Short mmCIF file of C-alpha atoms in Angstrom, two decimals:
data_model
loop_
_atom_site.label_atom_id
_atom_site.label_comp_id
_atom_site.label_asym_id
_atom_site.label_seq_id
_atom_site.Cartn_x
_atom_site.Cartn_y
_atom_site.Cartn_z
CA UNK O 1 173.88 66.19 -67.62
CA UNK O 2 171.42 67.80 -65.19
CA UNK O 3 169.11 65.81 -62.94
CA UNK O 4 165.87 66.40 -61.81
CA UNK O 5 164.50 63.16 -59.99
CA UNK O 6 164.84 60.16 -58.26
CA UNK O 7 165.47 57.19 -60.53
CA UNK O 8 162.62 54.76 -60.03
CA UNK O 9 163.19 51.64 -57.84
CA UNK O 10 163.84 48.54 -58.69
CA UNK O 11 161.52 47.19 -56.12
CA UNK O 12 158.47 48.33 -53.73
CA UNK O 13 157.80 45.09 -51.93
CA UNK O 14 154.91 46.70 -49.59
CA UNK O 15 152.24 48.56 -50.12
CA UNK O 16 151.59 52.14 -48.38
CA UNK O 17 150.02 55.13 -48.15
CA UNK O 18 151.83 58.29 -48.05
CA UNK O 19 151.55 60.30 -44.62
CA UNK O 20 148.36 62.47 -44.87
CA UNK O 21 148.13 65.74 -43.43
CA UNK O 22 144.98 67.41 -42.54
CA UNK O 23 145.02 70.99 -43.54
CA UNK O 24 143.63 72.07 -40.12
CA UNK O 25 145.85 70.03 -38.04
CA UNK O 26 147.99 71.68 -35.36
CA UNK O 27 149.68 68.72 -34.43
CA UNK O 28 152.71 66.93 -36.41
CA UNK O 29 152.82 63.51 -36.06
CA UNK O 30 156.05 61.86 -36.97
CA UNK O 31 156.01 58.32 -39.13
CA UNK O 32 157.82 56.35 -41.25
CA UNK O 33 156.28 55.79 -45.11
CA UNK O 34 157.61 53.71 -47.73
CA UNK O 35 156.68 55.62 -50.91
CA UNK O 36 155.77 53.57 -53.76
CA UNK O 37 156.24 55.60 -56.93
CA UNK O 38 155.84 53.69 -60.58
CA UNK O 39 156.34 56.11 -63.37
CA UNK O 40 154.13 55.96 -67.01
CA UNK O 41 150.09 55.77 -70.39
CA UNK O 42 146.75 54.59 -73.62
CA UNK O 43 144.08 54.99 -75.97
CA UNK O 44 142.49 57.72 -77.79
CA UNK O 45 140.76 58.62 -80.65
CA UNK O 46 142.86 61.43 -83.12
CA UNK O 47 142.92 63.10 -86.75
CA UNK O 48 145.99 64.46 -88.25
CA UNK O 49 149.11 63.79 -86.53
CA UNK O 50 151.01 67.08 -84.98
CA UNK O 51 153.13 68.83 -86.93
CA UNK O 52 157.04 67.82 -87.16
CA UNK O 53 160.28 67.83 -88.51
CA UNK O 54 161.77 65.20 -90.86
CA UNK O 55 164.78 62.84 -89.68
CA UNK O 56 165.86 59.90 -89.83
CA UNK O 57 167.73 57.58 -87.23
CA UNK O 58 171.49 59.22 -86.25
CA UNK O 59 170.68 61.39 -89.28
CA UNK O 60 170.67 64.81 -89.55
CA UNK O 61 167.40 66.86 -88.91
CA UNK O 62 166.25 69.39 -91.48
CA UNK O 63 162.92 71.47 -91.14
CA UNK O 64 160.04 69.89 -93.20
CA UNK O 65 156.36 70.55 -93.63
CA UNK O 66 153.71 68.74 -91.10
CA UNK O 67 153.68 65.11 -93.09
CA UNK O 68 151.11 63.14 -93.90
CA UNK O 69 150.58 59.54 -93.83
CA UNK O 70 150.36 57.51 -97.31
CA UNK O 71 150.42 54.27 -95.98
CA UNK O 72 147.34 54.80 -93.35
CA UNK O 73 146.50 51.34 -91.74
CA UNK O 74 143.13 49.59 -92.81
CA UNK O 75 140.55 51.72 -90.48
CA UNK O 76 136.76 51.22 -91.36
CA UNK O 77 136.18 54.79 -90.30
CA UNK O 78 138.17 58.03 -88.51
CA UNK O 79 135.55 59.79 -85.94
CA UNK O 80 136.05 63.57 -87.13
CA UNK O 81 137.63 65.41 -84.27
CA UNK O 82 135.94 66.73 -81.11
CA UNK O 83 135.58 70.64 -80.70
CA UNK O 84 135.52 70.40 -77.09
CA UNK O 85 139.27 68.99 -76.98
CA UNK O 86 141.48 71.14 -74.71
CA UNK O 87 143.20 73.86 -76.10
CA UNK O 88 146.17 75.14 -75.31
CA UNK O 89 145.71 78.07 -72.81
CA UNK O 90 147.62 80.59 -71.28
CA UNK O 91 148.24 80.93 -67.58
CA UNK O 92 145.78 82.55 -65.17
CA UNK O 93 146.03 86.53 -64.58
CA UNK O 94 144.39 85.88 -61.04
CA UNK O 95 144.78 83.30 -59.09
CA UNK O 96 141.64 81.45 -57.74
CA UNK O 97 140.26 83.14 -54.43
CA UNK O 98 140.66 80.02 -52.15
CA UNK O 99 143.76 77.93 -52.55
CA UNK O 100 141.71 75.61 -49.91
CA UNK O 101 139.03 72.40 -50.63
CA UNK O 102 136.04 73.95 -50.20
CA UNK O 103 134.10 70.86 -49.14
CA UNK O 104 134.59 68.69 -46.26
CA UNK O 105 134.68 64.77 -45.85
CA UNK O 106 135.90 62.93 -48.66
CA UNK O 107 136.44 64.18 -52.28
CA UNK O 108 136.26 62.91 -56.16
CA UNK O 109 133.73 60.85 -57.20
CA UNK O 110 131.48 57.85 -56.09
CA UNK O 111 131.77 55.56 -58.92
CA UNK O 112 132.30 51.47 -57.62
CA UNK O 113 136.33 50.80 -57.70
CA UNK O 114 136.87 47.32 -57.07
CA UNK O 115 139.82 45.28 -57.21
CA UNK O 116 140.48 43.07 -60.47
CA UNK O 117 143.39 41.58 -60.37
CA UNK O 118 146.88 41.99 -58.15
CA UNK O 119 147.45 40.69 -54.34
CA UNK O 120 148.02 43.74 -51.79
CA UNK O 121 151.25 44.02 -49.88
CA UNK O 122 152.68 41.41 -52.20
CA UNK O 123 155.28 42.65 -55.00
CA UNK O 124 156.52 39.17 -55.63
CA UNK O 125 155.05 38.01 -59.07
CA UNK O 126 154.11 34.58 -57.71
CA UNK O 127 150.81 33.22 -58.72
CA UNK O 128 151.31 34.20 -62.40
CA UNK O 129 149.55 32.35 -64.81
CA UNK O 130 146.43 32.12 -62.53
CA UNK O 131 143.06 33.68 -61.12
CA UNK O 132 143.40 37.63 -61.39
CA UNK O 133 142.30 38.17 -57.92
CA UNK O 134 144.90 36.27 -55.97
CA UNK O 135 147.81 36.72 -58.41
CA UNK O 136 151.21 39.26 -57.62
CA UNK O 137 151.44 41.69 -60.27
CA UNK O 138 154.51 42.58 -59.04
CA UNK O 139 155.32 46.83 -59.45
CA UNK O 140 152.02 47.30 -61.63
CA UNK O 141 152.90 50.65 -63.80
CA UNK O 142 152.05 51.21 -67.09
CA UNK O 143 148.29 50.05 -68.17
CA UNK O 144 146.42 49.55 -71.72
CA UNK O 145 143.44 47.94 -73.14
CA UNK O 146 143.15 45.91 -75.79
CA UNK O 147 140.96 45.02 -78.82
CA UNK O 148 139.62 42.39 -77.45
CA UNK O 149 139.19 43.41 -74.34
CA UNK O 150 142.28 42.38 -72.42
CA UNK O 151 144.26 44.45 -69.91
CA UNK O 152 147.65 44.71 -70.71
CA UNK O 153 149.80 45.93 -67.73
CA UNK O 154 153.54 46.07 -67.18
CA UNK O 155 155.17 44.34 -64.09
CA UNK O 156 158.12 46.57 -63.68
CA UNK O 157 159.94 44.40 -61.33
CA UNK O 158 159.93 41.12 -63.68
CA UNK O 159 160.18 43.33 -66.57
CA UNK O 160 157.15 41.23 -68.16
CA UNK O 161 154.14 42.23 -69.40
CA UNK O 162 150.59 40.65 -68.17
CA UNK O 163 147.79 40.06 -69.70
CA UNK O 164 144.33 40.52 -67.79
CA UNK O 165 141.11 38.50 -69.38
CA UNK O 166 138.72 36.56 -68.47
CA UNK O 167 139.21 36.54 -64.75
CA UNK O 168 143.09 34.99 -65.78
CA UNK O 169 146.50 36.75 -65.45
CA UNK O 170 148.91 35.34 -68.17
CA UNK O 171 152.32 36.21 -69.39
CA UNK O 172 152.11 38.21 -72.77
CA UNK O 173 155.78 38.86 -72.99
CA UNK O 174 159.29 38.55 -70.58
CA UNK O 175 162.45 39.07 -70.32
CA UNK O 176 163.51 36.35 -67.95
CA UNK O 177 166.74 35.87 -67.67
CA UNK O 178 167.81 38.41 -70.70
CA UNK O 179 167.23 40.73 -68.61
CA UNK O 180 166.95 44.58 -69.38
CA UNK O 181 163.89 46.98 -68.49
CA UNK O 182 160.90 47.14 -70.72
CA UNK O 183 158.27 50.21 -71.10
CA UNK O 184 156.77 52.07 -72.43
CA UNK O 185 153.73 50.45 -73.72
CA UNK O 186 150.62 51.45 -76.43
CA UNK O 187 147.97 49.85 -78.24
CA UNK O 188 146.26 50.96 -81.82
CA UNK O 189 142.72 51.78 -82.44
CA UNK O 190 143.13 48.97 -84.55
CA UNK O 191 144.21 46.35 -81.52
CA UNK O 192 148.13 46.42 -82.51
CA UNK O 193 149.80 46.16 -79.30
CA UNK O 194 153.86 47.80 -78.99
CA UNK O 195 156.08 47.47 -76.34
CA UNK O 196 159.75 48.70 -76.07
CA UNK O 197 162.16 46.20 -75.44
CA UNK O 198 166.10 45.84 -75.02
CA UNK O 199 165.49 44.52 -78.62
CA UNK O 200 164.16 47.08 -79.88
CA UNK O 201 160.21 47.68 -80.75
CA UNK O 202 158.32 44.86 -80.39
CA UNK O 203 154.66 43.69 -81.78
CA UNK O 204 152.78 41.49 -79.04
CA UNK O 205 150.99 38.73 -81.08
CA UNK O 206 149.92 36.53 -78.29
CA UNK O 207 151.07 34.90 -74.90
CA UNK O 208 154.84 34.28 -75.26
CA UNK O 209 154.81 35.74 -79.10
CA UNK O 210 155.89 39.25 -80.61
CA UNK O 211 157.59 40.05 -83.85
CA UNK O 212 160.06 42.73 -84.36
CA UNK O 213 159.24 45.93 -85.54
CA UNK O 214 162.25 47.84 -85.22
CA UNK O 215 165.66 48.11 -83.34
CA UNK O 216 166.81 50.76 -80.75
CA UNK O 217 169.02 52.00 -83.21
CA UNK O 218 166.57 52.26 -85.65
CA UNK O 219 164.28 54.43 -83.40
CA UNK O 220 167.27 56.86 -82.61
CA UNK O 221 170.17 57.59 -80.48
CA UNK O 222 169.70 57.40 -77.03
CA UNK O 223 166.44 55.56 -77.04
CA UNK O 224 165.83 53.44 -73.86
CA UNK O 225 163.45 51.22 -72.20
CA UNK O 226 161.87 51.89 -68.77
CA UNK O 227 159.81 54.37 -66.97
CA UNK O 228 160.77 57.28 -68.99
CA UNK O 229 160.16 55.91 -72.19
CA UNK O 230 156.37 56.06 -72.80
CA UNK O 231 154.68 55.24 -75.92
CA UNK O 232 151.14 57.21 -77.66
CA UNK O 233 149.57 55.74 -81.01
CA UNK O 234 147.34 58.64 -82.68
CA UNK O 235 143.86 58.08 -84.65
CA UNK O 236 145.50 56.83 -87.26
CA UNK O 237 148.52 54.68 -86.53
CA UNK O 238 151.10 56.88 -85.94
CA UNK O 239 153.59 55.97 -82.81
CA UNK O 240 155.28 59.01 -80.73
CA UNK O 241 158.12 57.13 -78.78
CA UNK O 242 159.71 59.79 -75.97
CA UNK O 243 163.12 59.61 -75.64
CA UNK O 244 163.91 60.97 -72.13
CA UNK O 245 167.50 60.85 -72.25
CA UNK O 246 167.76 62.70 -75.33
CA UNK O 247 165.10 65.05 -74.60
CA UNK O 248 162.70 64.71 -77.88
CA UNK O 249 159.72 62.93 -79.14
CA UNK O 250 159.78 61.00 -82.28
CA UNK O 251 156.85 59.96 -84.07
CA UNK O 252 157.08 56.49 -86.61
CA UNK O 253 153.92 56.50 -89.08
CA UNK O 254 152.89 53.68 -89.98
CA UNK O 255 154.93 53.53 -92.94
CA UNK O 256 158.42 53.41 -90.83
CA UNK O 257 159.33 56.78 -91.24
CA UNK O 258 160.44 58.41 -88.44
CA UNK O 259 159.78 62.12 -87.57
CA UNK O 260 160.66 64.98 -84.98
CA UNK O 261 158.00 66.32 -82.96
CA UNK O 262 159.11 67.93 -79.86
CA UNK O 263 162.25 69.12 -78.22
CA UNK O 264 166.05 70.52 -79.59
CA UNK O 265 167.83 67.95 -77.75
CA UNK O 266 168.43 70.03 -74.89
CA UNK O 267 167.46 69.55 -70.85
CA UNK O 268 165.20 71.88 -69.39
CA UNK O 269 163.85 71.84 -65.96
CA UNK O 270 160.06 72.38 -64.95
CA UNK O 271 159.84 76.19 -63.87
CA UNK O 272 159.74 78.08 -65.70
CA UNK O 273 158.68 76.18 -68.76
CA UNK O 274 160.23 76.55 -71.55
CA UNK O 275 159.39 77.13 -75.49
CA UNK O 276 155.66 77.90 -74.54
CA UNK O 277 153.96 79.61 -77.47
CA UNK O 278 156.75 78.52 -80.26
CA UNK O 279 157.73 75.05 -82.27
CA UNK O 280 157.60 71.96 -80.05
CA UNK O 281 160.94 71.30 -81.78
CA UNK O 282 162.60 74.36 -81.07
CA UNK O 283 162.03 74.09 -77.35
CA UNK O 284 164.09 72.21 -74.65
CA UNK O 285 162.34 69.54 -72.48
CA UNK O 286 162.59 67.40 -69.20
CA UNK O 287 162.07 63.98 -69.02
CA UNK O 288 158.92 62.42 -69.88
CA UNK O 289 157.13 59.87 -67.65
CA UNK O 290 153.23 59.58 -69.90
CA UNK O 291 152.13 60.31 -73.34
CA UNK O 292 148.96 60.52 -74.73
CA UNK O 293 147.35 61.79 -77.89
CA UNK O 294 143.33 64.01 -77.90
CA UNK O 295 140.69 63.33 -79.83
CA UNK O 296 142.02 66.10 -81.55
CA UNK O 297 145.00 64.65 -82.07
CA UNK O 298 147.25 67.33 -79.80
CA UNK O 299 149.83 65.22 -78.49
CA UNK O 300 149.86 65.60 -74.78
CA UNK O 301 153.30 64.50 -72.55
CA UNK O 302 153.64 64.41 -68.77
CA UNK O 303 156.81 65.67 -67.43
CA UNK O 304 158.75 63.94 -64.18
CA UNK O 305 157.98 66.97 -62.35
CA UNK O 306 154.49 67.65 -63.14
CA UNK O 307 154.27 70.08 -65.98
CA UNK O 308 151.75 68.80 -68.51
CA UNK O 309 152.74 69.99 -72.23
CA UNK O 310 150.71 69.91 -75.12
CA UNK O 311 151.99 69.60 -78.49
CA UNK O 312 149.41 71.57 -80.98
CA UNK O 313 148.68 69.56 -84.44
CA UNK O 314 149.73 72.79 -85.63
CA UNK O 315 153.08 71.91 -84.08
CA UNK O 316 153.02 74.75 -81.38
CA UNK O 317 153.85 74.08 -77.51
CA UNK O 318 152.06 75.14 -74.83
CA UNK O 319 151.90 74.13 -70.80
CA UNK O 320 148.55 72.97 -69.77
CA UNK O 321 148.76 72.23 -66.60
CA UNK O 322 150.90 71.13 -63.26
CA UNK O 323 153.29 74.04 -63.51
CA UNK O 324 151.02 76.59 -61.23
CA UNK O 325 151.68 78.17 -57.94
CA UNK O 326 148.77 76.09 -56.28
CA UNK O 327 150.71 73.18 -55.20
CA UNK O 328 149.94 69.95 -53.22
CA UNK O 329 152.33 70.58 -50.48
CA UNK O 330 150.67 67.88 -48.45
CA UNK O 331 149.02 65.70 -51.01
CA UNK O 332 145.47 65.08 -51.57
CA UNK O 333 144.27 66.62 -48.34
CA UNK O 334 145.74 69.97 -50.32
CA UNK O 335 144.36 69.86 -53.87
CA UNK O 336 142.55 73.08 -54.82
CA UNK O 337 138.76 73.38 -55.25
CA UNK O 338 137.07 71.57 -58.20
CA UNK O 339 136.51 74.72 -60.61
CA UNK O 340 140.42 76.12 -60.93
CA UNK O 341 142.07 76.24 -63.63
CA UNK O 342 144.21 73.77 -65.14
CA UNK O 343 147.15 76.39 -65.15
CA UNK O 344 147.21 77.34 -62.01
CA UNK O 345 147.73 74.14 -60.84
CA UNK O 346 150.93 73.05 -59.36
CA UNK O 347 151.33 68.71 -59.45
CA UNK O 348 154.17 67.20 -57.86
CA UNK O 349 154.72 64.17 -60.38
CA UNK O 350 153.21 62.99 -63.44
CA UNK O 351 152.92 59.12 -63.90
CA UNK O 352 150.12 58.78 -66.24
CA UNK O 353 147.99 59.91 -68.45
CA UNK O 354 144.64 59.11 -70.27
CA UNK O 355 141.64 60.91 -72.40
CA UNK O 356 137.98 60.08 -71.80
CA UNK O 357 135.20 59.82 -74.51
CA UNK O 358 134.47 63.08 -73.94
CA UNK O 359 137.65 64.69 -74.68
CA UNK O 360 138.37 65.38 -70.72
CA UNK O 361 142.07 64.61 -69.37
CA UNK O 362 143.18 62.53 -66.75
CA UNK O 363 146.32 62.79 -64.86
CA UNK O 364 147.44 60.48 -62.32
CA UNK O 365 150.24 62.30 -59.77
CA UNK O 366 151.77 59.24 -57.76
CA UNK O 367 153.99 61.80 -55.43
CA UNK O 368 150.88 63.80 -54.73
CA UNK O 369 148.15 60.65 -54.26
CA UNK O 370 145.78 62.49 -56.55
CA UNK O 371 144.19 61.44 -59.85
CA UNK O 372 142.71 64.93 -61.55
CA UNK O 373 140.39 65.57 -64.46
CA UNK O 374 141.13 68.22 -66.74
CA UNK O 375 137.74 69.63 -67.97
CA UNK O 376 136.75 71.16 -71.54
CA UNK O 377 136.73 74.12 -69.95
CA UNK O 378 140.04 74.35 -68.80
CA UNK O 379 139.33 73.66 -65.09
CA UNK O 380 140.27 70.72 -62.66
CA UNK O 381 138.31 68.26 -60.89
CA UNK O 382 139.64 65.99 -58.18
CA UNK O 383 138.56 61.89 -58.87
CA UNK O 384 140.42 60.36 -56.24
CA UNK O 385 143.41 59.89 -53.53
CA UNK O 386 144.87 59.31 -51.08
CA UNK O 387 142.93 60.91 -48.16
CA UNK O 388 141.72 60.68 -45.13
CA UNK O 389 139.15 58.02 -44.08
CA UNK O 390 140.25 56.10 -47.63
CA UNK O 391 140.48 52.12 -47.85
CA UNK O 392 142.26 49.83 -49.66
CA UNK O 393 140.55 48.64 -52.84
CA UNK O 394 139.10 45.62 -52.16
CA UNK O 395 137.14 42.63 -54.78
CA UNK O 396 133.86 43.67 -53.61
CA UNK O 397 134.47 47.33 -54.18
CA UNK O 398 133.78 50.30 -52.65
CA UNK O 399 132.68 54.06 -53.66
CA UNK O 400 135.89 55.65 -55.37
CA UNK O 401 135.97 58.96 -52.99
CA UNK O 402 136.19 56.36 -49.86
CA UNK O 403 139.25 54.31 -51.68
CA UNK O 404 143.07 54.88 -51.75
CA UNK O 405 144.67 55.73 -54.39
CA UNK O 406 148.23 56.36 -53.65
CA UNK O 407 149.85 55.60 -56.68
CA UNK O 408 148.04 56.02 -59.78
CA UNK O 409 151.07 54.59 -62.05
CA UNK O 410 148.60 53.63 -65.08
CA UNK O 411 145.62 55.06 -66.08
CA UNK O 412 143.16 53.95 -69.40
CA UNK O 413 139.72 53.87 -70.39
CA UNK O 414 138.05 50.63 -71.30
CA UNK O 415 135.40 50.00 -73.69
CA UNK O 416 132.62 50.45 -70.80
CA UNK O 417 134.00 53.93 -70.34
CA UNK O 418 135.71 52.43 -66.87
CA UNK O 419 138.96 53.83 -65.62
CA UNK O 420 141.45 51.38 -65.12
CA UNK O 421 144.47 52.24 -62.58
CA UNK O 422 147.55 50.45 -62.30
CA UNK O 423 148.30 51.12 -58.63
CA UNK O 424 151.17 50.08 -56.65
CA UNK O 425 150.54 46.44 -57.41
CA UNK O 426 147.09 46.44 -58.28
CA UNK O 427 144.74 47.08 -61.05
CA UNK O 428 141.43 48.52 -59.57
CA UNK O 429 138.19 49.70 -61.94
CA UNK O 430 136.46 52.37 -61.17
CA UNK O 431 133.14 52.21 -62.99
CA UNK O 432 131.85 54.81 -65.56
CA UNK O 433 133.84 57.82 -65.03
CA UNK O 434 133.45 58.22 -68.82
CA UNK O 435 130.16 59.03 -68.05
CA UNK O 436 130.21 61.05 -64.86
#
């Protein structure tokens, strides 16, 4: 079966940047960097769920009309979908006419990031249950929010799952000495909190309790834990569950019936993509490392090596984003001008993925050391990285364009409007990017 990446590592005990190269430097400077790359997710408003075919676990799959959901779960009210929601586009005629930043000095924005829980340099896991700020989150990756305001992240080297509140890391859920990879991880508009298991799909009820919700097998063949796994809920319940190793997306609804949406069961790799324009499900696909759904509810999955797909409620494909000929050859110090277009742009590795209030996209690339917006209009705008003159996040926090970011594994909004990244060990707020 073809390959296209790394598998992620079992470990990152330290902490670095990636070697930064200014674009007007004449001199190469040799030096050893320990790459710390965490793969996967989040929340999001939606309305119908994307068109698919019907099937059922190791059953057969047979062409069926977009379903609808009978059994919707007990939601006071559905927000009615936001016009401004990407759409799927088509890729640029022209390219842009600089393929340089136009500004100097730092870039992204100037929004506080500080430091709320995770110790730097310090992959151990010790200090969990305990204060936030001088706990080990071990590999911090994939990051949600939950009902009641508690940060869920997952600590890919314990294969546990943390809960942030209150100032307090806990343990929400381990494997101990089970052992087995866990991820991905999503929570409802509603507060239900899933996370994939060796077991099968779990329910996290509180600290140290989950009930079952259904088996691996019961999901679908090749379904597996870890970083290529990631989870979405939609508007209304519905759970898309991407299953990397056989190259589709399956959505349960919330009355257990399961559901192709994307992908023939056949590898692809990135360039060029392929199935652009026709049925999600008759097109092959890559591996998938983030899912998230609009407020549309256009299901939107990041690809190992950077294409961003979009999965039209209509049921249509289309590439978004990452698969352009502007690429980041040399990280953040290379990332295009705020202003081009999505399409054009070429990312090096999607890890995560998450949807603002306003319907904008954000995309986290932890090869590149860039988190990106994806306007309404199509266009890109750089939030932050890992460049030059950057910092380590720190408790008292610091503007967001003058703080590293050179992971980005997790990305979500909370309630605030605050972007929350799970980064290489970390999880650092950066304050009212909703907003900005």
């Amino acid at each position: 079966m073809p390959t296209h990446r790394a598998p992620a590592e079992a470990a990152k005990p330290h902490r670095f940047s990636k070697p930064l190269i200014a674009a007007t430097s004449v001199v190469v400077v040799a030096a050893a960097a320990v790459l710390v790359i965490a793969v996967v997710q989040r929340s999001h408003k939606s309305t119908s769920p994307v068109a698919a075919t019907s099937t059922t676990p190791g059953g057969a799959i047979s062409p069926s009309p977009a379903p609808t959901t009978s059994a919707a779960p007990a939601v006071a009210s559905t927000p009615a979908p936001v016009v401004s929601s990407i759409a799927p586009v088509v890729s640029s005629s022209s390219p842009p006419a600089s393929v340089t930043p136009s500004a100097t000095g730092p870039r992204g924005l100037t929004n506080l990031a500080a430091l709320i829980a995770g110790k730097p340099n310090d992959a151990t896991g010790k200090g969990v249950p305990g204060a936030a700020a001088t706990a080990s989150l071990g590999r911090s990756s994939v990051v949600a929010t939950g009902a009641d305001g508690s940060i869920f992240v997952i600590d890919a080297n314990l294969n546990r799952l943390l809960r942030i509140r209150d100032g307090k890391v806990t343990v929400a859920y381990a494997r101990g000495s089970r052992g087995g990879h866990i991820g991905g991880l999503a929570v409802s508009r509603t507060g239900k909190v899933v996370l994939l298991t060796p077991d099968g799909l779990i329910e996290i009820t509180g600290d140290g309790k989950s009930t079952s919700i259904a088996t691996l097998t019961q999901l679908g063949a090749s379904v597996t834990p870890g970083d290529e796994s990631p989870l979405a809920f939609d508007g209304v319940g519905n759970l898309y569950i991407a299953n990397s190793n056989g190259y589709t997306v399956l959505r349960r609804a919330v009355d257990g019936s399961m559901t192709l949406v994307a992908g023939n069961g056949q590898f692809a790799d990135l360039l060029p993509p392929k199935g652009d324009g026709g049925p999600a499900t008759s097109a092959p696909m890559a591996h998938m490392t983030a899912m998230v759904v609009d407020r549309s509810g256009n299901l939107l999955i990041g690809q190992a090596q950077g294409a961003l797909r979009m999965v039209a409620v209509d049921g249509t494909l289309s590439t978004i984003a990452g698969a352009g000929s502007l690429t980041m050859a040399n990280g953040a110090a290379t990332f295009p001008p705020d202003g081009t277009k999505a399409v054009d742009v070429g990312l090096s590795g999607i890890s995560s993925l998450a949807v603002d209030s306003q319907g904008r996209i954000y995309v986290g690339d932890s090869q590149a050391g860039v988190i990106m917006r994806i306007n309404v209009d199509h266009t890109v705008a750089f939030v932050a990285g890992d460049q030059p003159g950057a910092t380590e996040p720190t408790l008292t926090g610091s503007p967001a364009d003058q703080t590293r970011f050179a992971d980005a594994a997790g990305l979500a909004f909370d309630k605030s409007g605050a972007l929350l990244v799970a980064e290489a060990g970390l999880v650092v707020k950066v304050d009212g990017v909703a907003a900005s």
